[in-house]
mmCIF file of C-alpha atoms and ligand atoms in Angstrom:
data_model
loop_
_atom_site.group_PDB
_atom_site.id
_atom_site.type_symbol
_atom_site.label_atom_id
_atom_site.label_comp_id
_atom_site.label_asym_id
_atom_site.label_seq_id
_atom_site.Cartn_x
_atom_site.Cartn_y
_atom_site.Cartn_z
ATOM 1 C CA MET W 1 -10.896 -10.786 -35.350
ATOM 2 C CA HIS W 2 -12.853 -10.776 -32.076
ATOM 3 C CA ILE W 3 -16.477 -11.282 -32.972
ATOM 4 C CA LEU W 4 -19.532 -10.940 -30.761
ATOM 5 C CA VAL W 5 -22.112 -13.472 -31.950
ATOM 6 C CA THR W 6 -25.583 -12.778 -30.556
ATOM 7 C CA GLY W 7 -27.902 -15.795 -30.652
ATOM 8 C CA GLY W 8 -24.847 -17.996 -31.133
ATOM 9 C CA ALA W 9 -26.413 -20.962 -29.349
ATOM 10 C CA GLY W 10 -29.206 -21.009 -31.944
ATOM 11 C CA TYR W 11 -29.439 -22.828 -35.243
ATOM 12 C CA ILE W 12 -27.641 -20.483 -37.653
ATOM 13 C CA GLY W 13 -25.484 -18.797 -34.992
ATOM 14 C CA SER W 14 -23.982 -22.083 -33.812
ATOM 15 C CA HIS W 15 -22.964 -23.138 -37.334
ATOM 16 C CA THR W 16 -21.534 -19.683 -38.017
ATOM 17 C CA SER W 17 -19.570 -19.829 -34.755
ATOM 18 C CA VAL W 18 -18.029 -23.107 -35.928
ATOM 19 C CA VAL W 19 -16.965 -21.555 -39.232
ATOM 20 C CA LEU W 20 -15.618 -18.419 -37.493
ATOM 21 C CA LEU W 21 -13.556 -20.464 -35.029
ATOM 22 C CA GLU W 22 -12.243 -22.670 -37.802
ATOM 23 C CA ALA W 23 -11.237 -19.557 -39.765
ATOM 24 C CA GLY W 24 -9.143 -18.466 -36.763
ATOM 25 C CA HIS W 25 -11.433 -15.803 -35.277
ATOM 26 C CA GLU W 26 -12.164 -15.379 -31.556
ATOM 27 C CA VAL W 27 -15.844 -15.936 -30.773
ATOM 28 C CA ILE W 28 -17.806 -14.448 -27.884
ATOM 29 C CA ILE W 29 -21.408 -15.669 -27.802
ATOM 30 C CA VAL W 30 -24.261 -13.962 -26.010
ATOM 31 C CA ASP W 31 -27.558 -15.837 -25.908
ATOM 32 C CA ASN W 32 -30.378 -15.906 -23.375
ATOM 33 C CA LEU W 33 -31.155 -19.537 -24.305
ATOM 34 C CA SER W 34 -34.811 -18.647 -24.896
ATOM 35 C CA ASN W 35 -34.813 -20.898 -27.955
ATOM 36 C CA SER W 36 -31.653 -22.958 -27.562
ATOM 37 C CA LYS W 37 -29.743 -25.186 -25.193
ATOM 38 C CA ILE W 38 -26.465 -24.745 -23.350
ATOM 39 C CA GLU W 39 -25.237 -28.109 -24.741
ATOM 40 C CA THR W 40 -24.852 -26.451 -28.121
ATOM 41 C CA ILE W 41 -22.001 -24.328 -26.754
ATOM 42 C CA ASP W 42 -20.118 -27.487 -25.756
ATOM 43 C CA ARG W 43 -20.811 -29.038 -29.117
ATOM 44 C CA ILE W 44 -19.337 -26.027 -30.933
ATOM 45 C CA LYS W 45 -16.175 -26.510 -28.844
ATOM 46 C CA GLN W 46 -16.224 -30.253 -29.491
ATOM 47 C CA ILE W 47 -16.442 -29.801 -33.271
ATOM 48 C CA THR W 48 -13.784 -27.103 -33.504
ATOM 49 C CA LYS W 49 -11.554 -28.176 -30.600
ATOM 50 C CA LYS W 50 -11.366 -24.469 -29.767
ATOM 51 C CA GLU W 51 -12.443 -22.363 -26.840
ATOM 52 C CA LEU W 52 -15.013 -19.600 -26.876
ATOM 53 C CA ILE W 53 -16.570 -17.259 -24.333
ATOM 54 C CA PHE W 54 -20.270 -17.566 -23.541
ATOM 55 C CA TYR W 55 -22.578 -15.090 -21.775
ATOM 56 C CA GLN W 56 -26.115 -16.082 -20.895
ATOM 57 C CA GLU W 57 -27.683 -12.645 -21.194
ATOM 58 C CA ASP W 58 -30.498 -10.896 -23.002
ATOM 59 C CA VAL W 59 -29.346 -8.445 -25.660
ATOM 60 C CA THR W 60 -32.279 -6.122 -24.991
ATOM 61 C CA ASP W 61 -30.757 -5.612 -21.508
ATOM 62 C CA GLU W 62 -28.603 -2.498 -21.913
ATOM 63 C CA ALA W 63 -26.648 -2.940 -18.683
ATOM 64 C CA ALA W 64 -25.717 -6.514 -19.632
ATOM 65 C CA VAL W 65 -24.711 -5.503 -23.157
ATOM 66 C CA ASP W 66 -22.695 -2.553 -21.843
ATOM 67 C CA ALA W 67 -20.830 -4.864 -19.469
ATOM 68 C CA ILE W 68 -20.014 -7.351 -22.255
ATOM 69 C CA PHE W 69 -18.702 -4.597 -24.545
ATOM 70 C CA SER W 70 -16.610 -3.157 -21.745
ATOM 71 C CA ASN W 71 -15.027 -6.580 -21.062
ATOM 72 C CA HIS W 72 -13.845 -7.122 -24.646
ATOM 73 C CA SER W 73 -12.517 -5.293 -27.622
ATOM 74 C CA PHE W 74 -14.718 -6.469 -30.485
ATOM 75 C CA ASP W 75 -13.913 -6.030 -34.147
ATOM 76 C CA GLY W 76 -17.461 -6.841 -35.174
ATOM 77 C CA VAL W 77 -20.888 -8.067 -34.197
ATOM 78 C CA ILE W 78 -23.032 -10.678 -35.931
ATOM 79 C CA HIS W 79 -26.576 -10.225 -34.710
ATOM 80 C CA PHE W 80 -28.621 -13.446 -34.932
ATOM 81 C CA ALA W 81 -30.567 -13.126 -31.661
ATOM 82 C CA GLY W 82 -34.270 -12.768 -32.262
ATOM 83 C CA PHE W 83 -37.577 -14.559 -32.375
ATOM 84 C CA LYS W 84 -38.502 -16.168 -35.681
ATOM 85 C CA ALA W 85 -41.842 -17.976 -35.541
ATOM 86 C CA VAL W 86 -44.129 -16.265 -38.043
ATOM 87 C CA GLY W 87 -47.415 -17.584 -36.615
ATOM 88 C CA GLU W 88 -46.456 -16.660 -33.065
ATOM 89 C CA SER W 89 -45.569 -13.146 -34.232
ATOM 90 C CA VAL W 90 -49.147 -12.683 -35.436
ATOM 91 C CA GLU W 91 -50.447 -13.798 -32.054
ATOM 92 C CA PHE W 92 -47.940 -11.828 -29.941
ATOM 93 C CA PRO W 93 -46.839 -8.861 -32.070
ATOM 94 C CA LEU W 94 -45.381 -6.829 -29.205
ATOM 95 C CA LYS W 95 -43.156 -9.689 -28.098
ATOM 96 C CA TYR W 96 -41.702 -9.771 -31.621
ATOM 97 C CA TYR W 97 -41.457 -6.037 -32.291
ATOM 98 C CA TYR W 98 -39.835 -5.535 -28.890
ATOM 99 C CA ASN W 99 -37.267 -8.315 -28.949
ATOM 100 C CA ASN W 100 -36.259 -8.061 -32.588
ATOM 101 C CA THR W 101 -36.007 -4.302 -32.941
ATOM 102 C CA VAL W 102 -34.859 -3.314 -29.431
ATOM 103 C CA SER W 103 -32.044 -5.880 -29.591
ATOM 104 C CA THR W 104 -30.866 -4.296 -32.863
ATOM 105 C CA MET W 105 -30.975 -0.781 -31.414
ATOM 106 C CA VAL W 106 -29.199 -1.740 -28.181
ATOM 107 C CA LEU W 107 -26.402 -3.505 -30.055
ATOM 108 C CA ALA W 108 -25.973 -0.630 -32.521
ATOM 109 C CA LYS W 109 -25.883 1.835 -29.622
ATOM 110 C CA TYR W 110 -23.089 -0.032 -27.819
ATOM 111 C CA CYS W 111 -21.179 -0.547 -31.057
ATOM 112 C CA LEU W 112 -21.102 3.243 -31.410
ATOM 113 C CA LYS W 113 -20.232 3.768 -27.742
ATOM 114 C CA TYR W 114 -17.294 1.343 -27.874
ATOM 115 C CA GLY W 115 -16.137 2.116 -31.423
ATOM 116 C CA VAL W 116 -17.104 -1.265 -32.894
ATOM 117 C CA LYS W 117 -17.522 -0.548 -36.588
ATOM 118 C CA GLN W 118 -18.655 -3.805 -38.189
ATOM 119 C CA PHE W 119 -22.192 -5.093 -37.920
ATOM 120 C CA VAL W 120 -23.665 -8.107 -39.722
ATOM 121 C CA PHE W 121 -27.424 -8.553 -39.457
ATOM 122 C CA SER W 122 -29.637 -11.626 -40.000
ATOM 123 C CA SER W 123 -32.353 -10.483 -42.336
ATOM 124 C CA SER W 124 -34.699 -12.610 -44.377
ATOM 125 C CA ALA W 125 -36.010 -13.057 -47.898
ATOM 126 C CA THR W 126 -39.397 -12.348 -46.355
ATOM 127 C CA VAL W 127 -38.629 -8.609 -46.799
ATOM 128 C CA TYR W 128 -39.219 -9.001 -50.557
ATOM 129 C CA GLY W 129 -42.912 -9.752 -49.975
ATOM 130 C CA GLU W 130 -44.611 -10.617 -53.236
ATOM 131 C CA ASN W 131 -42.025 -9.215 -55.637
ATOM 132 C CA ASP W 132 -41.400 -11.280 -58.774
ATOM 133 C CA VAL W 133 -38.729 -13.973 -58.576
ATOM 134 C CA PRO W 134 -35.792 -14.050 -58.604
ATOM 135 C CA PHE W 135 -35.481 -11.567 -55.753
ATOM 136 C CA VAL W 136 -32.780 -8.965 -56.344
ATOM 137 C CA GLU W 137 -31.263 -6.757 -53.620
ATOM 138 C CA THR W 138 -32.252 -3.572 -55.476
ATOM 139 C CA MET W 139 -35.990 -4.381 -55.369
ATOM 140 C CA GLU W 140 -38.302 -2.159 -53.392
ATOM 141 C CA LEU W 141 -39.333 -3.930 -50.194
ATOM 142 C CA LEU W 142 -43.012 -4.841 -50.136
ATOM 143 C CA PRO W 143 -45.167 -5.294 -47.046
ATOM 144 C CA THR W 144 -44.730 -8.675 -45.427
ATOM 145 C CA THR W 145 -47.762 -10.540 -44.130
ATOM 146 C CA ASN W 146 -46.725 -10.681 -40.466
ATOM 147 C CA PRO W 147 -45.005 -8.818 -37.591
ATOM 148 C CA TYR W 148 -41.916 -11.056 -37.803
ATOM 149 C CA GLY W 149 -41.274 -9.914 -41.370
ATOM 150 C CA GLU W 150 -41.857 -6.292 -40.391
ATOM 151 C CA THR W 151 -39.233 -6.546 -37.621
ATOM 152 C CA LYS W 152 -36.685 -7.478 -40.289
ATOM 153 C CA VAL W 153 -37.654 -4.526 -42.495
ATOM 154 C CA ILE W 154 -37.539 -2.145 -39.511
ATOM 155 C CA SER W 155 -34.181 -3.474 -38.286
ATOM 156 C CA GLU W 156 -32.729 -3.056 -41.782
ATOM 157 C CA ARG W 157 -33.931 0.586 -41.795
ATOM 158 C CA ILE W 158 -32.563 1.286 -38.318
ATOM 159 C CA LEU W 159 -29.117 -0.020 -39.257
ATOM 160 C CA THR W 160 -29.182 1.839 -42.573
ATOM 161 C CA ASP W 161 -29.912 5.131 -40.797
ATOM 162 C CA VAL W 162 -27.212 4.474 -38.183
ATOM 163 C CA ALA W 163 -24.709 3.908 -40.988
ATOM 164 C CA LYS W 164 -25.826 7.107 -42.747
ATOM 165 C CA ALA W 165 -25.242 9.105 -39.570
ATOM 166 C CA ASN W 166 -21.909 7.423 -38.755
ATOM 167 C CA ARG W 167 -19.807 7.305 -41.890
ATOM 168 C CA ASP W 168 -17.291 4.759 -40.626
ATOM 169 C CA PHE W 169 -19.977 2.270 -39.527
ATOM 170 C CA ALA W 170 -20.100 -0.813 -41.772
ATOM 171 C CA VAL W 171 -23.294 -2.823 -42.029
ATOM 172 C CA SER W 172 -24.024 -6.007 -43.915
ATOM 173 C CA LEU W 173 -27.696 -6.938 -44.225
ATOM 174 C CA LEU W 174 -27.842 -10.618 -45.097
ATOM 175 C CA ARG W 175 -31.147 -11.796 -46.506
ATOM 176 C CA TYR W 176 -31.346 -15.513 -45.902
ATOM 177 C CA PHE W 177 -33.472 -17.712 -48.080
ATOM 178 C CA ASN W 178 -34.484 -21.069 -46.520
ATOM 179 C CA PRO W 179 -31.714 -22.467 -44.309
ATOM 180 C CA VAL W 180 -31.865 -26.238 -43.837
ATOM 181 C CA GLY W 181 -29.526 -29.115 -42.974
ATOM 182 C CA ALA W 182 -26.954 -29.373 -40.236
ATOM 183 C CA HIS W 183 -23.236 -29.607 -39.559
ATOM 184 C CA GLU W 184 -21.996 -32.807 -41.140
ATOM 185 C CA SER W 185 -20.915 -34.169 -37.739
ATOM 186 C CA GLY W 186 -24.607 -34.360 -36.783
ATOM 187 C CA LEU W 187 -23.689 -32.677 -33.475
ATOM 188 C CA ILE W 188 -25.494 -29.393 -34.080
ATOM 189 C CA GLY W 189 -28.578 -28.670 -36.159
ATOM 190 C CA GLU W 190 -32.099 -27.333 -36.039
ATOM 191 C CA ASP W 191 -34.123 -28.547 -33.103
ATOM 192 C CA PRO W 192 -37.339 -26.544 -32.912
ATOM 193 C CA ARG W 193 -39.452 -26.767 -29.770
ATOM 194 C CA GLY W 194 -42.865 -28.372 -30.207
ATOM 195 C CA ILE W 195 -44.329 -29.003 -33.633
ATOM 196 C CA PRO W 196 -42.140 -27.484 -36.358
ATOM 197 C CA ASN W 197 -43.521 -24.774 -38.624
ATOM 198 C CA ASN W 198 -40.899 -25.092 -41.321
ATOM 199 C CA LEU W 199 -40.802 -27.778 -43.952
ATOM 200 C CA MET W 200 -37.480 -29.580 -43.426
ATOM 201 C CA PRO W 201 -37.782 -30.123 -39.649
ATOM 202 C CA TYR W 202 -41.339 -31.350 -40.249
ATOM 203 C CA ILE W 203 -40.118 -33.822 -42.886
ATOM 204 C CA THR W 204 -37.402 -35.232 -40.599
ATOM 205 C CA LYS W 205 -39.902 -35.722 -37.762
ATOM 206 C CA VAL W 206 -42.366 -37.515 -40.065
ATOM 207 C CA ALA W 207 -39.579 -39.722 -41.454
ATOM 208 C CA LYS W 208 -38.583 -40.578 -37.889
ATOM 209 C CA GLY W 209 -42.178 -41.495 -36.994
ATOM 210 C CA LYS W 210 -42.494 -38.676 -34.439
ATOM 211 C CA LEU W 211 -45.245 -37.061 -36.523
ATOM 212 C CA GLU W 212 -47.766 -39.004 -38.564
ATOM 213 C CA LYS W 213 -47.642 -37.304 -41.935
ATOM 214 C CA LEU W 214 -46.586 -34.152 -43.685
ATOM 215 C CA ARG W 215 -49.326 -31.791 -44.752
ATOM 216 C CA ILE W 216 -48.382 -30.132 -48.032
ATOM 217 C CA PHE W 217 -49.905 -26.683 -48.064
ATOM 218 C CA GLY W 218 -51.425 -26.426 -51.534
ATOM 219 C CA ASN W 219 -50.755 -28.007 -54.931
ATOM 220 C CA ASP W 220 -52.527 -25.359 -56.974
ATOM 221 C CA TYR W 221 -49.778 -22.722 -57.097
ATOM 222 C CA PRO W 222 -48.554 -21.509 -60.505
ATOM 223 C CA THR W 223 -45.373 -23.614 -60.169
ATOM 224 C CA PRO W 224 -44.253 -26.672 -62.205
ATOM 225 C CA ASP W 225 -45.894 -29.240 -59.866
ATOM 226 C CA GLY W 226 -48.297 -26.874 -58.103
ATOM 227 C CA THR W 227 -46.490 -26.926 -54.740
ATOM 228 C CA GLY W 228 -44.587 -23.981 -53.256
ATOM 229 C CA VAL W 229 -41.072 -23.284 -54.513
ATOM 230 C CA ARG W 230 -38.266 -22.125 -52.192
ATOM 231 C CA ASP W 231 -34.534 -21.562 -52.324
ATOM 232 C CA TYR W 232 -33.218 -23.998 -49.702
ATOM 233 C CA ILE W 233 -29.660 -23.323 -48.594
ATOM 234 C CA HIS W 234 -27.418 -25.588 -46.532
ATOM 235 C CA VAL W 235 -26.804 -23.962 -43.154
ATOM 236 C CA MET W 236 -23.036 -24.473 -43.508
ATOM 237 C CA ASP W 237 -23.050 -22.541 -46.794
ATOM 238 C CA LEU W 238 -25.023 -19.833 -45.035
ATOM 239 C CA ALA W 239 -22.504 -19.828 -42.170
ATOM 240 C CA GLU W 240 -19.636 -19.445 -44.647
ATOM 241 C CA GLY W 241 -21.518 -16.539 -46.238
ATOM 242 C CA HIS W 242 -21.323 -14.670 -42.915
ATOM 243 C CA VAL W 243 -17.590 -15.049 -42.659
ATOM 244 C CA ALA W 244 -17.190 -13.870 -46.263
ATOM 245 C CA ALA W 245 -19.425 -10.861 -45.547
ATOM 246 C CA LEU W 246 -17.527 -9.993 -42.387
ATOM 247 C CA GLU W 247 -14.121 -10.300 -43.966
ATOM 248 C CA LYS W 248 -15.125 -8.043 -46.909
ATOM 249 C CA LEU W 249 -17.047 -5.454 -44.899
ATOM 250 C CA THR W 250 -16.371 -1.782 -45.701
ATOM 251 C CA PRO W 251 -18.109 1.354 -44.327
ATOM 252 C CA GLY W 252 -21.682 1.898 -45.515
ATOM 253 C CA VAL W 253 -24.590 -0.479 -45.975
ATOM 254 C CA HIS W 254 -24.303 -3.628 -48.060
ATOM 255 C CA VAL W 255 -27.220 -5.933 -48.793
ATOM 256 C CA TYR W 256 -26.734 -9.522 -49.915
ATOM 257 C CA ASN W 257 -29.027 -12.395 -50.734
ATOM 258 C CA LEU W 258 -27.723 -15.642 -49.298
ATOM 259 C CA GLY W 259 -29.364 -18.443 -51.240
ATOM 260 C CA THR W 260 -28.441 -20.917 -53.975
ATOM 261 C CA GLY W 261 -30.404 -19.200 -56.738
ATOM 262 C CA ARG W 262 -32.326 -22.422 -57.390
ATOM 263 C CA GLY W 263 -35.987 -22.993 -56.550
ATOM 264 C CA ILE W 264 -37.094 -26.415 -55.295
ATOM 265 C CA SER W 265 -40.727 -27.464 -54.858
ATOM 266 C CA VAL W 266 -42.128 -29.109 -51.735
ATOM 267 C CA LEU W 267 -42.675 -32.358 -53.654
ATOM 268 C CA GLU W 268 -39.151 -32.295 -55.083
ATOM 269 C CA LEU W 269 -37.727 -31.868 -51.582
ATOM 270 C CA VAL W 270 -39.839 -34.720 -50.199
ATOM 271 C CA LYS W 271 -38.838 -37.072 -53.040
ATOM 272 C CA THR W 272 -35.150 -36.197 -52.727
ATOM 273 C CA PHE W 273 -35.268 -36.712 -48.965
ATOM 274 C CA GLU W 274 -36.849 -40.160 -49.405
ATOM 275 C CA GLU W 275 -34.357 -41.180 -52.066
ATOM 276 C CA VAL W 276 -31.188 -39.932 -50.338
ATOM 277 C CA ASN W 277 -32.056 -41.347 -46.929
ATOM 278 C CA GLY W 278 -33.983 -44.477 -47.943
ATOM 279 C CA VAL W 279 -36.987 -43.532 -45.797
ATOM 280 C CA LYS W 280 -40.651 -42.810 -46.425
ATOM 281 C CA VAL W 281 -42.301 -39.448 -45.818
ATOM 282 C CA PRO W 282 -46.071 -39.986 -45.897
ATOM 283 C CA TYR W 283 -47.920 -36.834 -46.921
ATOM 284 C CA GLU W 284 -51.318 -35.445 -47.817
ATOM 285 C CA ILE W 285 -52.179 -32.366 -49.805
ATOM 286 C CA VAL W 286 -54.168 -29.811 -47.832
ATOM 287 C CA GLY W 287 -55.184 -26.185 -48.444
ATOM 288 C CA ARG W 288 -52.739 -23.304 -48.792
ATOM 289 C CA ARG W 289 -51.202 -21.834 -45.630
ATOM 290 C CA PRO W 290 -52.299 -18.215 -45.147
ATOM 291 C CA GLY W 291 -49.501 -15.760 -45.903
ATOM 292 C CA ASP W 292 -47.521 -18.178 -48.116
ATOM 293 C CA ILE W 293 -46.238 -17.082 -51.491
ATOM 294 C CA ALA W 294 -45.900 -19.353 -54.539
ATOM 295 C CA GLU W 295 -42.205 -18.906 -55.217
ATOM 296 C CA SER W 296 -39.142 -17.503 -53.520
ATOM 297 C CA TYR W 297 -35.617 -17.747 -54.834
ATOM 298 C CA ALA W 298 -32.616 -15.513 -54.934
ATOM 299 C CA ASP W 299 -30.592 -13.718 -57.523
ATOM 300 C CA VAL W 300 -27.208 -14.575 -56.027
ATOM 301 C CA SER W 301 -24.955 -12.701 -58.438
ATOM 302 C CA LYS W 302 -24.121 -9.844 -56.046
ATOM 303 C CA ALA W 303 -22.801 -12.081 -53.258
ATOM 304 C CA LYS W 304 -20.751 -13.980 -55.817
ATOM 305 C CA ALA W 305 -19.266 -10.859 -57.412
ATOM 306 C CA GLU W 306 -18.596 -8.860 -54.245
ATOM 307 C CA LEU W 307 -17.981 -11.498 -51.569
ATOM 308 C CA GLY W 308 -16.598 -14.257 -53.774
ATOM 309 C CA TRP W 309 -19.124 -16.525 -52.065
ATOM 310 C CA THR W 310 -21.513 -19.067 -53.550
ATOM 311 C CA ALA W 311 -23.390 -21.945 -51.972
ATOM 312 C CA LYS W 312 -21.496 -25.182 -52.620
ATOM 313 C CA ARG W 313 -23.766 -27.845 -51.129
ATOM 314 C CA GLY W 314 -26.746 -29.226 -53.004
ATOM 315 C CA ILE W 315 -30.199 -30.403 -52.045
ATOM 316 C CA ARG W 316 -29.000 -33.992 -51.496
ATOM 317 C CA GLU W 317 -26.471 -32.897 -48.876
ATOM 318 C CA MET W 318 -29.119 -30.769 -47.201
ATOM 319 C CA CYS W 319 -31.422 -33.818 -46.929
ATOM 320 C CA ARG W 320 -28.607 -36.107 -45.771
ATOM 321 C CA ASP W 321 -27.349 -33.777 -43.059
ATOM 322 C CA ALA W 322 -30.821 -32.856 -41.770
ATOM 323 C CA TRP W 323 -31.560 -36.581 -41.394
ATOM 324 C CA ARG W 324 -28.232 -37.334 -39.745
ATOM 325 C CA TYR W 325 -28.938 -34.682 -37.115
ATOM 326 C CA GLU W 326 -32.485 -35.937 -36.534
ATOM 327 C CA CYS W 327 -31.182 -39.461 -36.027
ATOM 328 C CA GLY W 328 -28.608 -38.301 -33.506
ATOM 329 C CA VAL W 329 -31.005 -36.231 -31.407
HETATM 330 P P1 NAD X 1 -32.803 -19.652 -33.395
HETATM 331 O O1 NAD X 1 -34.052 -19.391 -32.612
HETATM 332 O O2 NAD X 1 -32.308 -21.042 -33.490
HETATM 333 O O3 NAD X 1 -31.615 -18.743 -32.815
HETATM 334 C C1 NAD X 1 -31.831 -17.478 -32.254
HETATM 335 C C2 NAD X 1 -31.108 -17.457 -30.927
HETATM 336 O O4 NAD X 1 -31.264 -16.166 -30.339
HETATM 337 C C3 NAD X 1 -31.642 -18.478 -29.922
HETATM 338 O O5 NAD X 1 -30.562 -19.240 -29.419
HETATM 339 C C4 NAD X 1 -32.291 -17.632 -28.829
HETATM 340 O O6 NAD X 1 -32.160 -18.238 -27.554
HETATM 341 C C5 NAD X 1 -31.521 -16.335 -28.947
HETATM 342 N N1 NAD X 1 -32.244 -15.119 -28.531
HETATM 343 C C6 NAD X 1 -33.475 -14.686 -28.899
HETATM 344 N N2 NAD X 1 -33.733 -13.497 -28.356
HETATM 345 C C7 NAD X 1 -32.647 -13.152 -27.609
HETATM 346 C C8 NAD X 1 -32.304 -12.032 -26.808
HETATM 347 N N3 NAD X 1 -33.147 -11.013 -26.647
HETATM 348 N N4 NAD X 1 -31.091 -12.025 -26.193
HETATM 349 C C9 NAD X 1 -30.230 -13.050 -26.337
HETATM 350 N N5 NAD X 1 -30.495 -14.137 -27.078
HETATM 351 C C10 NAD X 1 -31.688 -14.183 -27.715
HETATM 352 O O7 NAD X 1 -33.038 -19.024 -34.858
HETATM 353 P P2 NAD X 1 -32.143 -19.152 -36.156
HETATM 354 O O8 NAD X 1 -32.890 -19.964 -37.142
HETATM 355 O O9 NAD X 1 -30.756 -19.513 -35.827
HETATM 356 O O10 NAD X 1 -32.208 -17.658 -36.668
HETATM 357 C C11 NAD X 1 -31.189 -16.716 -36.377
HETATM 358 C C12 NAD X 1 -31.562 -15.385 -36.998
HETATM 359 O O11 NAD X 1 -31.734 -15.540 -38.391
HETATM 360 C C13 NAD X 1 -32.873 -14.798 -36.459
HETATM 361 O O12 NAD X 1 -32.732 -13.403 -36.354
HETATM 362 C C14 NAD X 1 -33.867 -15.151 -37.547
HETATM 363 O O13 NAD X 1 -34.949 -14.271 -37.586
HETATM 364 C C15 NAD X 1 -33.005 -15.030 -38.786
HETATM 365 N N6 NAD X 1 -33.521 -15.821 -39.911
HETATM 366 C C16 NAD X 1 -33.734 -17.153 -39.744
HETATM 367 C C17 NAD X 1 -34.248 -17.892 -40.805
HETATM 368 C C18 NAD X 1 -34.518 -19.365 -40.651
HETATM 369 O O14 NAD X 1 -35.195 -19.938 -41.483
HETATM 370 N N7 NAD X 1 -34.000 -20.049 -39.631
HETATM 371 C C19 NAD X 1 -34.533 -17.271 -42.031
HETATM 372 C C20 NAD X 1 -34.277 -15.907 -42.169
HETATM 373 C C21 NAD X 1 -33.765 -15.177 -41.089
HETATM 374 C C1 UD1 X 2 -41.297 -19.302 -43.559
HETATM 375 C C2 UD1 X 2 -41.836 -17.973 -43.111
HETATM 376 C C3 UD1 X 2 -40.854 -16.883 -43.489
HETATM 377 C C4 UD1 X 2 -39.483 -17.188 -42.883
HETATM 378 C C5 UD1 X 2 -39.041 -18.571 -43.364
HETATM 379 C C6 UD1 X 2 -37.733 -18.994 -42.805
HETATM 380 C C7 UD1 X 2 -44.281 -18.245 -43.214
HETATM 381 C C8 UD1 X 2 -45.537 -17.798 -43.876
HETATM 382 N N1 UD1 X 2 -43.132 -17.732 -43.736
HETATM 383 O O1 UD1 X 2 -41.116 -19.237 -44.931
HETATM 384 O O2 UD1 X 2 -41.291 -15.625 -43.034
HETATM 385 O O3 UD1 X 2 -38.534 -16.216 -43.276
HETATM 386 O O4 UD1 X 2 -40.033 -19.530 -42.980
HETATM 387 O O5 UD1 X 2 -37.834 -19.221 -41.433
HETATM 388 O O6 UD1 X 2 -44.311 -18.992 -42.255
HETATM 389 N N2 UD1 X 2 -44.781 -26.382 -46.228
HETATM 390 C C9 UD1 X 2 -45.655 -27.448 -46.282
HETATM 391 N N3 UD1 X 2 -45.939 -28.138 -45.145
HETATM 392 C C10 UD1 X 2 -45.368 -27.822 -43.938
HETATM 393 C C11 UD1 X 2 -44.457 -26.735 -43.876
HETATM 394 C C12 UD1 X 2 -44.199 -26.028 -45.052
HETATM 395 O O7 UD1 X 2 -46.198 -27.764 -47.344
HETATM 396 O O8 UD1 X 2 -45.679 -28.477 -42.932
HETATM 397 C C13 UD1 X 2 -44.442 -25.650 -47.473
HETATM 398 C C14 UD1 X 2 -44.801 -24.170 -47.452
HETATM 399 O O9 UD1 X 2 -46.098 -23.963 -47.905
HETATM 400 C C15 UD1 X 2 -43.717 -23.592 -48.384
HETATM 401 C C16 UD1 X 2 -42.517 -24.507 -48.174
HETATM 402 O O10 UD1 X 2 -43.045 -25.715 -47.619
HETATM 403 O O11 UD1 X 2 -44.128 -23.711 -49.729
HETATM 404 C C17 UD1 X 2 -41.492 -23.947 -47.217
HETATM 405 O O12 UD1 X 2 -42.136 -23.574 -45.993
HETATM 406 P P1 UD1 X 2 -41.305 -23.062 -44.719
HETATM 407 O O13 UD1 X 2 -40.208 -24.005 -44.430
HETATM 408 O O14 UD1 X 2 -42.297 -22.783 -43.637
HETATM 409 O O15 UD1 X 2 -40.632 -21.704 -45.215
HETATM 410 P P2 UD1 X 2 -41.290 -20.413 -45.908
HETATM 411 O O16 UD1 X 2 -42.734 -20.567 -46.156
HETATM 412 O O17 UD1 X 2 -40.452 -20.069 -47.064
#
């Protein structure tokens, strides 16, 4: 298939492009490089020894998107492009609502114009809000605590309505849990600008001595050791989940959790990282981070039953590969 990958120079998009190319698909990436580097495109080619087409364009720019669609005959679109920093979304809500929802609408519009019928969207477990764990796809979505989360809920609704109005349009809404780790080559991975917000990139920077110590946000949650519990998923498993979703896509809207189904606490992750990599991660316990929930993990039975996909890599591989990438950067 010919697949348009928006945000393909980014963290999850680059790993998914590798898996797509290795599965024999043609990949066309569009990315404005607002949160990624051009080198990543070369690294995808280096890993796969395959060619791909790259456009440095903004997917909210209708003329640019129109031109890309008119140059190719796509079988499907995987839409990763978007902003993802929760704190920044609180500070600059319009920047987030605009980029994340307009990009979705523009892409859906040109899919309809050019008869592209398959659309895979990067959603997030954040749409479950404070539902009880494990999160199941059939749950009612609860308000999220920030504009970023709302952009995911709104984009899901937009795509659902487009599919209702266009009966041959096929949409897969993939709700990611907590992607971590890197390609095992260490050539691509997560390289956030500035001080990381998310746990794993913070841990790798502390282990490397680039940051002094990890601050653990709260040890008084109702969890086994009091620290927050999340469903960390290796980014290569997540990437494989996209290819499975794309290859099984049929008209209508399909929602899948992409996680491992297993909750890991902050302390468990820190200890495993230290043990696997033989490094120290100094930490202190501080107060809870506003907007955090105690526990988040997936019910993964639907993806297994319908896509034949399950996450294969464990927490040790996630820690090993995240560290390997940090050491190579
Ligand atoms: P990322 O920032 O590494 O990648 C996003 C890419 O999109 C970047 O390369 C950026 O330059 C590009 N981009 C942003 N706006 C664009 C635009 N208007 N036009 C063209 N390119 C644009 O982020 P990621 O972690 O790879 O996340 C990919 C998607 O998955 C995002 O939609 C994100 O919200 C979603 N998601 C991520 C996580 C996570 O923990 N990383 C969790 C759930 C959902
Ligand atoms: C965060 C976002 C969420 C987004 C997800 C994936 C918030 C409130 N939520 O979720 O919307 O979908 O990232 O991008 O930002 N932790 C520490 N110290 C740190 C960093 C994190 O103790 O320096 C803890 C957190 O309290 C949490 C766990 O580690 O318990 C994971 O945090 P993080 O990696 O930021 O992911 P989420 O909170 O799940």
